[in-house]
Short mmCIF file of C-alpha atoms in Angstrom, two decimals:
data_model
loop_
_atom_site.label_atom_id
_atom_site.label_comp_id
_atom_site.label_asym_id
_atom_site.label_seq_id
_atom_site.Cartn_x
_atom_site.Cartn_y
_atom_site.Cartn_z
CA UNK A 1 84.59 -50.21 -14.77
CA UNK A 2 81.41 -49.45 -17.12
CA UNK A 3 81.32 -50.24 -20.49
CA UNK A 4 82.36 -47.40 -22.89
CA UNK A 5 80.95 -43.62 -23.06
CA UNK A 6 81.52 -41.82 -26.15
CA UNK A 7 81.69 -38.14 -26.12
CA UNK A 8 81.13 -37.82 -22.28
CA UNK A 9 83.59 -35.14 -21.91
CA UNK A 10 84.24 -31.66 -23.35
CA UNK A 11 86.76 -28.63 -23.01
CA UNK A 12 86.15 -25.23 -23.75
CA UNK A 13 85.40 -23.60 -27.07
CA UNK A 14 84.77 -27.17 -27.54
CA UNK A 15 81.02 -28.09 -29.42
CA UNK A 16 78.97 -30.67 -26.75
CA UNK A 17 80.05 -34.01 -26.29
CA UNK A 18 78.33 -36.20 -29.13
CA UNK A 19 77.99 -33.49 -31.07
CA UNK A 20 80.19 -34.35 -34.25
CA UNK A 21 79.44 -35.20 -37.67
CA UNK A 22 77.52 -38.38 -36.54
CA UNK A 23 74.66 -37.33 -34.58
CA UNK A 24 74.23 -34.32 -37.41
CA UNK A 25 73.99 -36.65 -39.71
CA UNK A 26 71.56 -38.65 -37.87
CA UNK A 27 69.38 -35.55 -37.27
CA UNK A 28 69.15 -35.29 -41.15
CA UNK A 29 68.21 -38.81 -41.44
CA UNK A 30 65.17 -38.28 -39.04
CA UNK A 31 64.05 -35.02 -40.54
CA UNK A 32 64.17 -36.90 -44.39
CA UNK A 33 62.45 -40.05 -42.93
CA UNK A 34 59.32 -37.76 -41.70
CA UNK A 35 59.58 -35.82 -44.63
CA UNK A 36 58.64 -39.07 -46.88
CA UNK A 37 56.35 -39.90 -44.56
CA UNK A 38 54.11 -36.83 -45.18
CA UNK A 39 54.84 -36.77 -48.76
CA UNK A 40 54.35 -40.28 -49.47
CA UNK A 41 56.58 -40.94 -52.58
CA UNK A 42 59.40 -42.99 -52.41
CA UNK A 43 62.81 -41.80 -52.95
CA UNK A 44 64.27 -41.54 -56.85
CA UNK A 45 67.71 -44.56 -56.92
CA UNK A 46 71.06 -42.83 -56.39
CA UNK A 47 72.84 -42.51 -59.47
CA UNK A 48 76.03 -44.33 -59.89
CA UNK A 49 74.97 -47.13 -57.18
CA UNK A 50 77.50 -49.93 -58.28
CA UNK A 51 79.92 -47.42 -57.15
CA UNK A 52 81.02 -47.52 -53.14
CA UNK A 53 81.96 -45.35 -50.76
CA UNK A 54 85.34 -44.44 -50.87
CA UNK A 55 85.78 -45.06 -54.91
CA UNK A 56 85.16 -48.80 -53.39
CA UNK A 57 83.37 -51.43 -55.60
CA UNK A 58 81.64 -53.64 -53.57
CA UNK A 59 83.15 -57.24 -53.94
CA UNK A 60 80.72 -60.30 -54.79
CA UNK A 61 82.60 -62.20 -52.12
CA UNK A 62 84.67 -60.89 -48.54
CA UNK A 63 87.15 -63.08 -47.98
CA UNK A 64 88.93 -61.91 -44.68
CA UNK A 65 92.96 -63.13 -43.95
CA UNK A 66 95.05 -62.71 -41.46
CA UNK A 67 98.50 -63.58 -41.77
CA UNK A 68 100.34 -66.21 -39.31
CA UNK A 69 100.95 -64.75 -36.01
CA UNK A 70 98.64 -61.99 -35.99
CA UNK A 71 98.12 -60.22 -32.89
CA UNK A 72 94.96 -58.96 -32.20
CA UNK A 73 94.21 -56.20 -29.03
CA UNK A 74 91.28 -55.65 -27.26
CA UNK A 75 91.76 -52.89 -24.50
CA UNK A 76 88.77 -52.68 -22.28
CA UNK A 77 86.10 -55.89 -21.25
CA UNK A 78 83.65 -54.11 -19.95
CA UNK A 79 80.19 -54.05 -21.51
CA UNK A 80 81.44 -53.49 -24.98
CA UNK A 81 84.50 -55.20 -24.83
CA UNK A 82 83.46 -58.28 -23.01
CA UNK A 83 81.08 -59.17 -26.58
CA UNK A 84 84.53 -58.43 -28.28
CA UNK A 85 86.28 -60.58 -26.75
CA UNK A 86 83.53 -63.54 -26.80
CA UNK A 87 82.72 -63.37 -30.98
CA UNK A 88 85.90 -61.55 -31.94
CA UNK A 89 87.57 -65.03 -30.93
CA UNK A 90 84.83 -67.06 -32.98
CA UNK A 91 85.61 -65.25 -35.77
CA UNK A 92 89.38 -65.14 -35.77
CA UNK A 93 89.11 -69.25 -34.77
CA UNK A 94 86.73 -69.49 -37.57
CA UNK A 95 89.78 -68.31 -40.48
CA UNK A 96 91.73 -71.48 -39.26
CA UNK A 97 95.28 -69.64 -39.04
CA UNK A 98 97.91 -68.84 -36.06
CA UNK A 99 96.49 -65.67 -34.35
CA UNK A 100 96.82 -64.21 -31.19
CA UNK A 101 94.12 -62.28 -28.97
CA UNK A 102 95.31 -60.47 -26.42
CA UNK A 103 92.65 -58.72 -23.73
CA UNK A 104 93.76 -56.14 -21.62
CA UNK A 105 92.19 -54.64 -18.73
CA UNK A 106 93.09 -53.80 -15.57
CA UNK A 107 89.46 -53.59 -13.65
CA UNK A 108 87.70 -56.46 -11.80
CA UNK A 109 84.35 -57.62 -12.10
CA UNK A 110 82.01 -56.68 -9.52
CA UNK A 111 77.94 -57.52 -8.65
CA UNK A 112 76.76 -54.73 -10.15
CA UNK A 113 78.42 -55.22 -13.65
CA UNK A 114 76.00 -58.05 -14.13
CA UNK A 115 73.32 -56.24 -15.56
CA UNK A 116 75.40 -55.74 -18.87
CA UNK A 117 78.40 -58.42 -18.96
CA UNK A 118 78.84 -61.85 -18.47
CA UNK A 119 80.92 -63.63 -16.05
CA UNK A 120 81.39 -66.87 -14.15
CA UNK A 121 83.10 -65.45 -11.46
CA UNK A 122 84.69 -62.19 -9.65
CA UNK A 123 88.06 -60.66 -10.33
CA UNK A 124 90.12 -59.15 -12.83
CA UNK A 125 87.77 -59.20 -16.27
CA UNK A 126 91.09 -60.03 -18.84
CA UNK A 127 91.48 -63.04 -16.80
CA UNK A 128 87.75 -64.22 -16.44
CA UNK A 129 87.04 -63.90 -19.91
CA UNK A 130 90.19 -65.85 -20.71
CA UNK A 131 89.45 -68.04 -18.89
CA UNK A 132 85.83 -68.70 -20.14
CA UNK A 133 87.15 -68.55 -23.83
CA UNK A 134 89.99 -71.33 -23.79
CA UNK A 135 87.59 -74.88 -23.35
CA UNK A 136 85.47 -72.95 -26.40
CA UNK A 137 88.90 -72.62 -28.44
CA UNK A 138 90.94 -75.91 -27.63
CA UNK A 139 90.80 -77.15 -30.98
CA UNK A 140 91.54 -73.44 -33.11
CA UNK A 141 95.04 -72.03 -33.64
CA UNK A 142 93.91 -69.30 -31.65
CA UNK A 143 96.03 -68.37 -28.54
CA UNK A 144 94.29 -66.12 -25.69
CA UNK A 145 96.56 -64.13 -23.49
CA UNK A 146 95.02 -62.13 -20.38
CA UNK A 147 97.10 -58.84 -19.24
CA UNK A 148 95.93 -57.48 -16.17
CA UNK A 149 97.20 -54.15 -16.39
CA UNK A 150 95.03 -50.61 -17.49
CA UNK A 151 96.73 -48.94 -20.17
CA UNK A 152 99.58 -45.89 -19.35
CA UNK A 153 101.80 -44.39 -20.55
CA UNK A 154 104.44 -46.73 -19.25
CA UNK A 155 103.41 -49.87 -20.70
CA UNK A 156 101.99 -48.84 -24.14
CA UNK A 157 105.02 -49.72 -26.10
CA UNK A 158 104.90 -52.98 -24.26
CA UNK A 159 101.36 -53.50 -25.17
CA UNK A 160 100.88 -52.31 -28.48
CA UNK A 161 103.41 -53.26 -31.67
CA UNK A 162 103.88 -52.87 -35.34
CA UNK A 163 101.16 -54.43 -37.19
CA UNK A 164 98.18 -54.96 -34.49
CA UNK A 165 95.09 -54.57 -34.94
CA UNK A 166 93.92 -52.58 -31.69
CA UNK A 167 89.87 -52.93 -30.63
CA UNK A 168 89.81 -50.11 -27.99
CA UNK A 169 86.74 -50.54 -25.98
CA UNK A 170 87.58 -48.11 -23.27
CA UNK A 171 85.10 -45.39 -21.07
CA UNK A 172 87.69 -42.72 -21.28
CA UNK A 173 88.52 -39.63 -23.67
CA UNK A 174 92.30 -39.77 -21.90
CA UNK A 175 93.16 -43.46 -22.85
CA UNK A 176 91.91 -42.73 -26.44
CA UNK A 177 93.98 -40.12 -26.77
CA UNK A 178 96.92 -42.10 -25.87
CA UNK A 179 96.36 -45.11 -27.94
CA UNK A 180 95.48 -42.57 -30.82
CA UNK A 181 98.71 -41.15 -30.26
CA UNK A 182 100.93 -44.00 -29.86
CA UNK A 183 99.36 -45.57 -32.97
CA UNK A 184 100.04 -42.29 -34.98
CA UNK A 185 104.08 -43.04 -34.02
CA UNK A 186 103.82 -46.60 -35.70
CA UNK A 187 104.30 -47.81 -39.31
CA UNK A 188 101.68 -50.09 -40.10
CA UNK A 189 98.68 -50.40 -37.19
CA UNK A 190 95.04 -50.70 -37.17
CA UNK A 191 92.89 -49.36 -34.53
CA UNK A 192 89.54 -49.34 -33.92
CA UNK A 193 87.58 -47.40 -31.33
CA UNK A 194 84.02 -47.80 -30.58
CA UNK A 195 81.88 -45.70 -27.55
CA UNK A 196 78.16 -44.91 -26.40
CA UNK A 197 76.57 -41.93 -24.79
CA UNK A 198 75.55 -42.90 -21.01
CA UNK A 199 71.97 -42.23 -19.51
CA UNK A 200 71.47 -39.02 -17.61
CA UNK A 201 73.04 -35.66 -18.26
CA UNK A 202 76.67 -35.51 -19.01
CA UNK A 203 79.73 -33.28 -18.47
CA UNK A 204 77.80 -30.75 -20.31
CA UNK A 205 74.61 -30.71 -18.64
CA UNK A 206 72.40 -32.07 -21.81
CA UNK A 207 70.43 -35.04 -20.94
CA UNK A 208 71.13 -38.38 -22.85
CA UNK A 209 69.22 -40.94 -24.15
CA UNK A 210 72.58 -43.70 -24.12
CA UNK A 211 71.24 -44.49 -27.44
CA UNK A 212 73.91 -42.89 -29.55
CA UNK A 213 77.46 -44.40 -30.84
CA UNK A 214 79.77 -44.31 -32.83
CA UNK A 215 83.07 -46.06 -34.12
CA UNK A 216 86.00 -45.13 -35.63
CA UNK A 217 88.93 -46.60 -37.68
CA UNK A 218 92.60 -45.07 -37.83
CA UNK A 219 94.76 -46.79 -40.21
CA UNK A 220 98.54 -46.63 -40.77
CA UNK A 221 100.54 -48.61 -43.42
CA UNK A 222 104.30 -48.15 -44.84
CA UNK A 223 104.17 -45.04 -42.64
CA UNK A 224 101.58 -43.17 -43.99
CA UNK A 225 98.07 -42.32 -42.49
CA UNK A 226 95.38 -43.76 -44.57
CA UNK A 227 92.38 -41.88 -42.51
CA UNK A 228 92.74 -40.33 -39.62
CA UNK A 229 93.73 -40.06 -36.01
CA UNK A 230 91.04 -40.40 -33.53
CA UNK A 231 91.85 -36.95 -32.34
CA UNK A 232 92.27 -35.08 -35.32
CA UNK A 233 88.27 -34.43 -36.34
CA UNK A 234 87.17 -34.97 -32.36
CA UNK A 235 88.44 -31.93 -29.82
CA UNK A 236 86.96 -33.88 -27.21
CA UNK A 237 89.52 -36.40 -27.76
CA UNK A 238 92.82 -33.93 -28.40
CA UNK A 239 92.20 -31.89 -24.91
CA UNK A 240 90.39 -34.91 -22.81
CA UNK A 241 88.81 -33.72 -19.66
CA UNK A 242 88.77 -37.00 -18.00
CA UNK A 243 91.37 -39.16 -16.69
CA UNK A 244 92.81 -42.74 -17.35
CA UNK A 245 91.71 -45.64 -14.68
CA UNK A 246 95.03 -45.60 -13.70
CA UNK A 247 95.19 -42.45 -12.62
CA UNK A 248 91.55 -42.39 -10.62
CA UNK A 249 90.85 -43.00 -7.11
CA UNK A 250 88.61 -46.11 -6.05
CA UNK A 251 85.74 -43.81 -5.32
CA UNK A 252 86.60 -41.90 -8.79
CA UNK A 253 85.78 -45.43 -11.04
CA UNK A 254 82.87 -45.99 -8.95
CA UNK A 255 81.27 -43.47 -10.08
CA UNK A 256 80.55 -44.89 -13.34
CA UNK A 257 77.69 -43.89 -15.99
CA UNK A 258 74.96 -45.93 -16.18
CA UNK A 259 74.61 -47.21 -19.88
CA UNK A 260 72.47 -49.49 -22.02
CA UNK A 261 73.15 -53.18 -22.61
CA UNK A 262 72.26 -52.95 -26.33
CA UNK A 263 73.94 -49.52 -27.06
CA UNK A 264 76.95 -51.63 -25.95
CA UNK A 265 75.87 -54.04 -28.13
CA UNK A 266 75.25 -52.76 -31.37
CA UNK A 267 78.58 -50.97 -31.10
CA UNK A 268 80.28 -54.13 -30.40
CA UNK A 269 78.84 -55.40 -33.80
CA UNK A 270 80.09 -52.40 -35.70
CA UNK A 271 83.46 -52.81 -34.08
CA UNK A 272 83.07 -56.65 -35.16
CA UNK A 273 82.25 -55.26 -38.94
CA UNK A 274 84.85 -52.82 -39.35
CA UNK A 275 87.48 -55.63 -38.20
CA UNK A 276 86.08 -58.11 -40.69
CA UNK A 277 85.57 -55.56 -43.64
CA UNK A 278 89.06 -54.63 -42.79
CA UNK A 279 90.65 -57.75 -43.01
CA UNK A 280 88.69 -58.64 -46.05
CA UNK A 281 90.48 -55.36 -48.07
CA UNK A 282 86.91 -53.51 -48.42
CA UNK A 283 86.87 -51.10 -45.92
CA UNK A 284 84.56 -48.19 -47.12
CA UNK A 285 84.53 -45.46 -44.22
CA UNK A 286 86.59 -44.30 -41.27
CA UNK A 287 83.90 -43.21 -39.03
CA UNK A 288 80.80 -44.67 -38.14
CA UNK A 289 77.60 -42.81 -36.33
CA UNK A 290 74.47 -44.93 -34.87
CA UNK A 291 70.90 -44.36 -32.74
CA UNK A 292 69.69 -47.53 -31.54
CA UNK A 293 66.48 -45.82 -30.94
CA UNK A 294 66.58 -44.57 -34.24
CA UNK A 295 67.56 -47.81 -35.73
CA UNK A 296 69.97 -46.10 -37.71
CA UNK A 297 73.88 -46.71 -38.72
CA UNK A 298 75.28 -44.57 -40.98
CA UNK A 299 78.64 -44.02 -42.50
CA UNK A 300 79.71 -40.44 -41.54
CA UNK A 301 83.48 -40.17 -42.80
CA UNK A 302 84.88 -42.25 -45.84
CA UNK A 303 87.71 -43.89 -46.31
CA UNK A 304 89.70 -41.22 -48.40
CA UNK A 305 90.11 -43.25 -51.88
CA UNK A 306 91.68 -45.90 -51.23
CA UNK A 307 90.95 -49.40 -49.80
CA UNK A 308 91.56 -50.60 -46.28
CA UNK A 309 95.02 -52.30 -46.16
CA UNK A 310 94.82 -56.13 -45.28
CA UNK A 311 96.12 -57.13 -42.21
CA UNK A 312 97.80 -59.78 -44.16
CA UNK A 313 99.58 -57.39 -46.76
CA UNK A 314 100.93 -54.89 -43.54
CA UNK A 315 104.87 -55.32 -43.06
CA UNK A 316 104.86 -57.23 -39.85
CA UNK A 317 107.66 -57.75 -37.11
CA UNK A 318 107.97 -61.96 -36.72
CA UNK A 319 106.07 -63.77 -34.48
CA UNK A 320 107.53 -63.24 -30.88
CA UNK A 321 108.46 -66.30 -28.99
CA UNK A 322 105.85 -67.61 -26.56
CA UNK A 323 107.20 -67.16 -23.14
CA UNK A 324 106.80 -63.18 -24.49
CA UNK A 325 103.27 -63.47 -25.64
CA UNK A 326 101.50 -60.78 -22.72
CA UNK A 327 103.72 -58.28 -24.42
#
């Protein structure tokens, strides 16, 4: 399949897709930008600038942790998810503990994906990145498991546990929802979403640019929602119009939006930031908004008042025994 694209769909009595608090806020940053421009004087300092998002003071230091054993999901290796995959494994080699990365995906690679995702050979993309990562990792404590499966609603349980982190890298508004939802059932889980527009018109008829993304982060811990759901502030995402790849036809995921290589990208590195921010305790916002064209990222929803948990403080199920490890 293609690489992710965010706000593609819509449902009635439901605003465009892309049309949230991110690209609003975006249009404001334009608007100020020309506005100094013309005026010429530079802007006044904020007050209280020590202070960060989120009643969040910045720390001289990150210092990410994981704890031993911790399993780490990426669902979807398309053109997002394949850059995951590749320096989401440096890094989580790179903190020198027992970890597990798990990439799902149950689409193959294909000629035409080579215009936006590596890959030494054809065939299912979980498997050919795995493959491509393990000589890179031999010495790490990092262990790579391939499942070559889309996600449903039959296997999520199997796929997704207590204390994950989740890196959903996905083209659709349906498997979204799903994950969003599952995750909502769990006590401690960290997911975090990422998407870009396509180029051409989309469900709505408006013309995009496939500049625009955006990311967000849904935390649980002890049971209790630290920011939310990827549903609850998107209506695009509650009432999907699309379908899983499970449940398309072959000529259905053809038919795939053509999107940009550094779109995919640059949401891949806020995906990449949000994990490490997240695992270093300083976690400042829950949603995430950015133009590439615009060369613009810009925090759109904070963290409400309170600090990203750890991944290393979350109450976590014990390590399962290897021959288990796809699940």
């Amino acid at each position: 399949m293609a690489g992710q694209g965010c706000r593609r769909t819509v449902v009635a009595g439901a605003r465009p897709p892309a049309a949230g608090p991110g690209r609003a806020r975006l249009a404001t940053w334009r608007r100020t930008e020309n506005r100094r421009a013309g005026l010429g004087p530079t802007r006044r300092p904020r007050r209280r600038q020590k202070q960060r998002r989120g009643g969040m003071n910045k720390p001289s230091v990150f210092s990410p942790q994981i704890h031993e054993g911790q399993a780490v999901k990426i669902i979807g290796l398309g053109g997002t998810g394949g850059i995951l995959a590749r320096y989401g494994a440096m890094f989580l080699a790179s903190l020198h503990r027992e970890a597990r990365l798990v990439l799902v995906d149950g689409d193959q690679f294909e000629e035409g994906n080579a215009t936006r995702m590596f890959f030494g050979r054809h065939g299912n993309k979980a498997a050919v990145v795995r493959e491509e990562l393990l000589p890179r990792l031999a010495p790490s404590l990092l262990t790579v498991v391939a499942v070559e499966e889309y996600v449903t609603a039959t296997n999520l349980t199997r796929l997704i546990h207590e204390g994950d982190i989740v890196l959903l890298a996905v083209d659709n508004h349906a498997t979204r929802k799903l994950v969003s939802d599952h995750c909502a059932r769990l006590e401690d889980v960290c997911l975090i979403s990422g998407g870009n527009d396509g180029v051409g018109p989309d469900s709505a008829g408006l013309e995009r640019s496939g500049t625009y993304g955006n990311v967000q982060i849904f935390l649980r811990a002890a049971g209790r929602e630290l920011s939310p759901s990827l549903t609850q502030l998107h209506p695009e995402l509650q009432n999907p119009a699309d379908r899983s790849p499970a449940d398309q036809s072959c000529t259905e995921l053809m038919a795939s939006v053509p999107q940009l290589l550094f779109a995919n990208l640059a949401v891949a590195s806020a995906m990449l930031n949000a994990l490490w921010l997240h695992l270093a305790g300083a976690l400042p916002y829950a949603e995430l908004a950015l133009d590439i064209a615009e060369g613009r990222m810009l925090p759109v929803l904070e963290m409400p008042r309170m600090l990203s948990t750890p991944a290393h403080s979350m109450t976590v199920p014990a390590r399962p025994p290897r021959e288990a490890l796809p699940t």
